[in-house]
Coordinates of C-alpha atoms in Angstrom, one line a residue:
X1 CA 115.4 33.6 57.7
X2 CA 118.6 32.1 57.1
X3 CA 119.0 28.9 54.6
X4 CA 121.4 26.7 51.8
X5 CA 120.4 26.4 48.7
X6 CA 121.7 23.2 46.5
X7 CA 120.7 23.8 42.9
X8 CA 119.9 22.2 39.9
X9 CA 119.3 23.7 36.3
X10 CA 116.8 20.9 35.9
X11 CA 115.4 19.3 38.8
X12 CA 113.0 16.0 39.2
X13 CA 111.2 14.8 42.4
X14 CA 114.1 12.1 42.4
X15 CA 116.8 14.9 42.1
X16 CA 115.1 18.2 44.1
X17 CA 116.3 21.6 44.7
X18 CA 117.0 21.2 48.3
X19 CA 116.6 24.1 50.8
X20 CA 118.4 23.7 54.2
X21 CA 117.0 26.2 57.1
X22 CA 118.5 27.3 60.1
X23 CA 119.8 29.4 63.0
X24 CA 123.0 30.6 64.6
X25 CA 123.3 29.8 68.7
X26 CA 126.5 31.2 69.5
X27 CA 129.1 29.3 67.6
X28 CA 127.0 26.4 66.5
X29 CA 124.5 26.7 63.5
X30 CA 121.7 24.9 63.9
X31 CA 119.9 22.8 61.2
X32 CA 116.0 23.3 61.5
X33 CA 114.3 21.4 58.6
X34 CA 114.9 20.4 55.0
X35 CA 112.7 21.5 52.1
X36 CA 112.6 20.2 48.6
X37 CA 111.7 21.1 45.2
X38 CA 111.1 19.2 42.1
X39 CA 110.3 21.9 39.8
X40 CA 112.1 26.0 39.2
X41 CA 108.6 27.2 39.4
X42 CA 107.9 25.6 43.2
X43 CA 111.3 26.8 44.3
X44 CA 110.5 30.7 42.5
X45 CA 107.5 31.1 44.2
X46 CA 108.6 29.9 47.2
X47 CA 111.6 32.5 47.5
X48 CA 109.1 34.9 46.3
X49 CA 106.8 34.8 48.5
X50 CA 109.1 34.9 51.9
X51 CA 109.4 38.3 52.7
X52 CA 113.0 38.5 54.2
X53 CA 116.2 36.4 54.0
X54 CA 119.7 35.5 53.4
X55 CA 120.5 32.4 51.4
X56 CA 123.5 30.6 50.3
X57 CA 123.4 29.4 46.6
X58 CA 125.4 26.7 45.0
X59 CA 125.3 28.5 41.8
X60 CA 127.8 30.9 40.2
X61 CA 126.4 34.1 39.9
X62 CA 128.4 36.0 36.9
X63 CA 130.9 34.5 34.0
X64 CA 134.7 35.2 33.8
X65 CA 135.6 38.7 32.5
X66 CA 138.0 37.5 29.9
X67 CA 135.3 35.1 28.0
X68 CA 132.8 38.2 28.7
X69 CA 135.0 40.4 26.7
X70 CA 136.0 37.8 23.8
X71 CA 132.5 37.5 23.2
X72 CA 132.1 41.2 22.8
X73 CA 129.3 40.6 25.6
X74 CA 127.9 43.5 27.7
X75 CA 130.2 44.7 30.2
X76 CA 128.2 45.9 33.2
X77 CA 126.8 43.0 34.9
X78 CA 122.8 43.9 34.8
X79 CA 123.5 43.9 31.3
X80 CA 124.9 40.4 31.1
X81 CA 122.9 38.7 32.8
X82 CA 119.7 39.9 30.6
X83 CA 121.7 39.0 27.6
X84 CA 122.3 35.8 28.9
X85 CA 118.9 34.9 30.2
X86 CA 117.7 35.7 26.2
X87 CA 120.0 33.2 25.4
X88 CA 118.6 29.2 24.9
X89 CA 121.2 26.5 26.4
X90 CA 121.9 25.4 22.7
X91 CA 123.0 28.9 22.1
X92 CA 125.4 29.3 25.6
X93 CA 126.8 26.1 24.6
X94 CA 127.8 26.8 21.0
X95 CA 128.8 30.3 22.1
X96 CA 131.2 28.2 25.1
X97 CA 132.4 25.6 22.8
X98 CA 133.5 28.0 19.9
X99 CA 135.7 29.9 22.6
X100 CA 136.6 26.6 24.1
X101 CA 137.4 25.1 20.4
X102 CA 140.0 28.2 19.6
X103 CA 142.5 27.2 23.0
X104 CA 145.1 25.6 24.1
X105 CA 144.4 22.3 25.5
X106 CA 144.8 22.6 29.5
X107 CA 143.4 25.9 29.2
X108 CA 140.1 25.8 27.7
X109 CA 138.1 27.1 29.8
X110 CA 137.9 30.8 31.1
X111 CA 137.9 30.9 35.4
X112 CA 136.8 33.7 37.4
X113 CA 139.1 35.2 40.2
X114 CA 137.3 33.4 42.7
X115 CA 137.8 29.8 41.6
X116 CA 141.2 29.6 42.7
X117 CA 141.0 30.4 46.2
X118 CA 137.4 28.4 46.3
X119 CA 138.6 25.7 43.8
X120 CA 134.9 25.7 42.0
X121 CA 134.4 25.1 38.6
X122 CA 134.4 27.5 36.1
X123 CA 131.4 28.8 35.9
X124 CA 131.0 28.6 31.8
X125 CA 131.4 24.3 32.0
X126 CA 128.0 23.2 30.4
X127 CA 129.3 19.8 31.5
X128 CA 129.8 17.9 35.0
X129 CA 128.8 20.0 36.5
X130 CA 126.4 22.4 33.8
X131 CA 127.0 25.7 36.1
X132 CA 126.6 27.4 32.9
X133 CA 122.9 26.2 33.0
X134 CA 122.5 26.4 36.8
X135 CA 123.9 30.3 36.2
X136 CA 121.4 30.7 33.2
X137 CA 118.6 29.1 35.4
X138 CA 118.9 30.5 38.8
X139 CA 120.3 34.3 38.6
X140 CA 117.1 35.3 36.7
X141 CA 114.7 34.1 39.2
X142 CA 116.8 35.9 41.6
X143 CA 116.2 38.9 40.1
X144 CA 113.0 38.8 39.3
X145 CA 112.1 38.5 43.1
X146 CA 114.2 41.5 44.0
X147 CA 117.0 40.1 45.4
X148 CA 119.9 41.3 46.6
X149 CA 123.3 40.0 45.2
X150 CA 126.3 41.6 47.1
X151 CA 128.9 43.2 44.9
X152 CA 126.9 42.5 42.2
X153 CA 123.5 44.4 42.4
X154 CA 121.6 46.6 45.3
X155 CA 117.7 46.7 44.4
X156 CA 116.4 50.3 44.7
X157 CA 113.9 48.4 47.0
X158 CA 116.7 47.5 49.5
X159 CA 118.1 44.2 50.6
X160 CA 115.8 42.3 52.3
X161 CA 116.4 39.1 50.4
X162 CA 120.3 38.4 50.2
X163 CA 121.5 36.1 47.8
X164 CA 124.9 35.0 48.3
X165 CA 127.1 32.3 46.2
X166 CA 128.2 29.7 48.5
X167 CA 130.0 26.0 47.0
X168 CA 130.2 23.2 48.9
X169 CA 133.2 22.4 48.0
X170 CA 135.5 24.9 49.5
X171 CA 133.9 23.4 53.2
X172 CA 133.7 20.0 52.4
X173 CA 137.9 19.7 51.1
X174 CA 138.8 21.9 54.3
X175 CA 137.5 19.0 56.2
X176 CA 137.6 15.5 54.4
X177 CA 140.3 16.4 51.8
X178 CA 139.4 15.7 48.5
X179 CA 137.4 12.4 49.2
X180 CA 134.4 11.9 47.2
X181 CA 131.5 11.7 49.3
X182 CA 128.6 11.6 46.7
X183 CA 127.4 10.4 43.5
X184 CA 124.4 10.9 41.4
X185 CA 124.8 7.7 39.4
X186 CA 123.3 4.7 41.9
X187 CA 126.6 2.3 40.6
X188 CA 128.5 5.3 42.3
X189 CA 127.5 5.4 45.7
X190 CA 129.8 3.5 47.3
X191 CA 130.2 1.9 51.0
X192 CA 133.4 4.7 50.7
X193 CA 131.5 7.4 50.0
X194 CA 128.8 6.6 52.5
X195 CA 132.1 6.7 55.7
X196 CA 133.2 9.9 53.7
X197 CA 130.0 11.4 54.2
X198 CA 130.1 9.7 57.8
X199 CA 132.9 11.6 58.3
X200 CA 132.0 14.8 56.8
X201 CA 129.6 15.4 59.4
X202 CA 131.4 14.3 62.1
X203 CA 134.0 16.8 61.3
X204 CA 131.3 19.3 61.2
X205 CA 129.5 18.3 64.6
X206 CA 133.1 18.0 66.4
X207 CA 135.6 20.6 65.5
X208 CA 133.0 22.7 63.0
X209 CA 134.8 24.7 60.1
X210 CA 138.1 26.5 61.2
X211 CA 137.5 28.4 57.8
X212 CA 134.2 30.2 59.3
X213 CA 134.7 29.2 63.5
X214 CA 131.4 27.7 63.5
X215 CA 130.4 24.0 64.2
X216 CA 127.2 22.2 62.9
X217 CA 124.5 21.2 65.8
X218 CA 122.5 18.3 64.5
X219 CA 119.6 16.1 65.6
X220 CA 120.0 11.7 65.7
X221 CA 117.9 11.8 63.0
X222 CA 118.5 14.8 60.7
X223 CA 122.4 13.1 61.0
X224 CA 120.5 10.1 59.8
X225 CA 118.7 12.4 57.0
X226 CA 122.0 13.3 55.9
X227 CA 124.3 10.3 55.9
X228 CA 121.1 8.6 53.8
X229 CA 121.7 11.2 51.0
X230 CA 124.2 9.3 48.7
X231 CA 123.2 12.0 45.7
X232 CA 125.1 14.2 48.7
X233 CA 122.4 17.0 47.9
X234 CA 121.0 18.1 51.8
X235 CA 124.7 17.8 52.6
X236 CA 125.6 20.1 50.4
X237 CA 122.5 22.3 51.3
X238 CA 124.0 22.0 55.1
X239 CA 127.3 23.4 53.8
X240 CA 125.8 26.3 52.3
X241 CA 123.8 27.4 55.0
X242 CA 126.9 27.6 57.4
X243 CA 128.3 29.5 54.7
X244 CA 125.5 32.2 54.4
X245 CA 125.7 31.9 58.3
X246 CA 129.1 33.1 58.4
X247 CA 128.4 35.7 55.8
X248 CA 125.1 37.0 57.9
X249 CA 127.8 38.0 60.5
X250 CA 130.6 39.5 58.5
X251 CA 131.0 42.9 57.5
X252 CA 129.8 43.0 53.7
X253 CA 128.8 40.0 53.9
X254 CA 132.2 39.0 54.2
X255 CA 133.7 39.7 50.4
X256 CA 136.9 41.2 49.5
X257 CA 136.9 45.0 49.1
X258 CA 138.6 44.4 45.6
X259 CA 135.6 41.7 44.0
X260 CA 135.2 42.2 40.4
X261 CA 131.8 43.4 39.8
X262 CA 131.1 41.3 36.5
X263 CA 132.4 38.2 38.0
X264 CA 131.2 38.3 41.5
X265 CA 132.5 36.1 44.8
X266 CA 132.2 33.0 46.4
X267 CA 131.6 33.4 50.4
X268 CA 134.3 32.4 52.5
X269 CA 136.8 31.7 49.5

């Protein structure tokens, strides 16, 4: 099974984990259905109980070395990530503003290798967006199923579910620039993002992504599905499944030989 994952930290039937399936035909990746999720636990069990697959996740999966080591955190990333999940969000927060509080402005934040070349966030904002959270919340439940994190951690078990971190982003500003085409606040979602998103997946039906050579094949009415989405989250799901796509067909999964194995790797950056 092959799917995109766009996460939240916190979801609500009105703001769902959303789950994008499908398939590769060639050069074309086709979109099979949409799944959502109001709560962690329904999206858990779900991953849980599918025996075999490789998902995309809009989720940073590890913290930048250099706040790692301020912190005098744990260095191997197994480690980290069970100190961190101990942690409550009031805790991560103060921990990230302290560090935050004792830099220069323009540089507050600590980025991972990765975020130039994908142009994410960093991935300790607790704040538009909270991938701090997201991290905190999702990694965890990966885990705990068994998953398989390239270049980050090989169950004994084997990798039958591979988790890979995708972002929207990188896909979406290869193709529309850096147009805004979604908005979770209702005042927000504009007749101009609605023709960004028009265009979006245009671009993605048409030409595809020169990035990963693949183009998106799409039904009347899952295009319909799509453009309807002003929160931009089954969108974003679609990206991430062309990105666990072109993993699936890479050679490691398509990361560089030299990925730092505390911060990890965006697909495709």
């Amino acid at each position: 099974m092959l799917f995109g994952c766009d996460f939240s930290s916190a979801p609500t039937a009105r703001k769902p984990i959303v789950v994008a399936h499908g398939g590769v035909d060639g050069r074309h990746v086709v979109l099979r259905r949409l799944d959502t999720f109001a709560t962690l636990a329904a999206w858990a069990e779900w991953l849980a109980r599918t025996p075999a697959w490789v998902g995309g996740f809009d989720f940073p999966f590890g913290l930048p070395r250099e706040l790692v080591v301020q912190l005098g955190w744990p260095l191997q990333w197994q480690a980290l990530m069970a100190h961190y999940a101990a942690l409550s969000r009031a805790e991560i927060r103060a921990e990230f503003a302290a560090f935050c509080a004792g830099r220069p402005a323009g540089g507050k934040f600590a980025h991972r290798a990765t975020d130039g070349p994908a142009g994410s966030s960093p991935s300790m904002k607790w704040v538009n967006p909270p991938v701090a959270f997201m991290l905190h919340a999702g990694v965890p439940r990966l885990l705990a199923i068994g998953a398989c994190l390239p270049g980050l951690h090989v169950p004994r078990e084997g990798c039958e579910r591979v988790a890979l971190e995708a972002y929207p982003g990188l896909l979406a500003r290869e193709l529309i620039g850096r147009r805004s085409y979604k908005a979770d606040d209702r005042a927000r979602q504009t007749p101009q993002r609605h023709v960004a998103r028009a265009d979006l997946l245009d671009a993605l039906v048409t030409s595809g992504s020169a990035r990963l050579g693949l183009r998106l094949a799409l039904e009347p009415a899952q295009r319909d599905i799509l453009l309807a989405d002003a929160q931009g989250d089954r969108i974003d799901a679609v990206l991430c499944l062309l990105q666990a796509a072109w993993a699936a067909s890479q050679p490691a999964w398509g990361l560089p030989v030299s990925i730092d194995p505390l911060e990890g790797w965006i697909v495709s950056a």
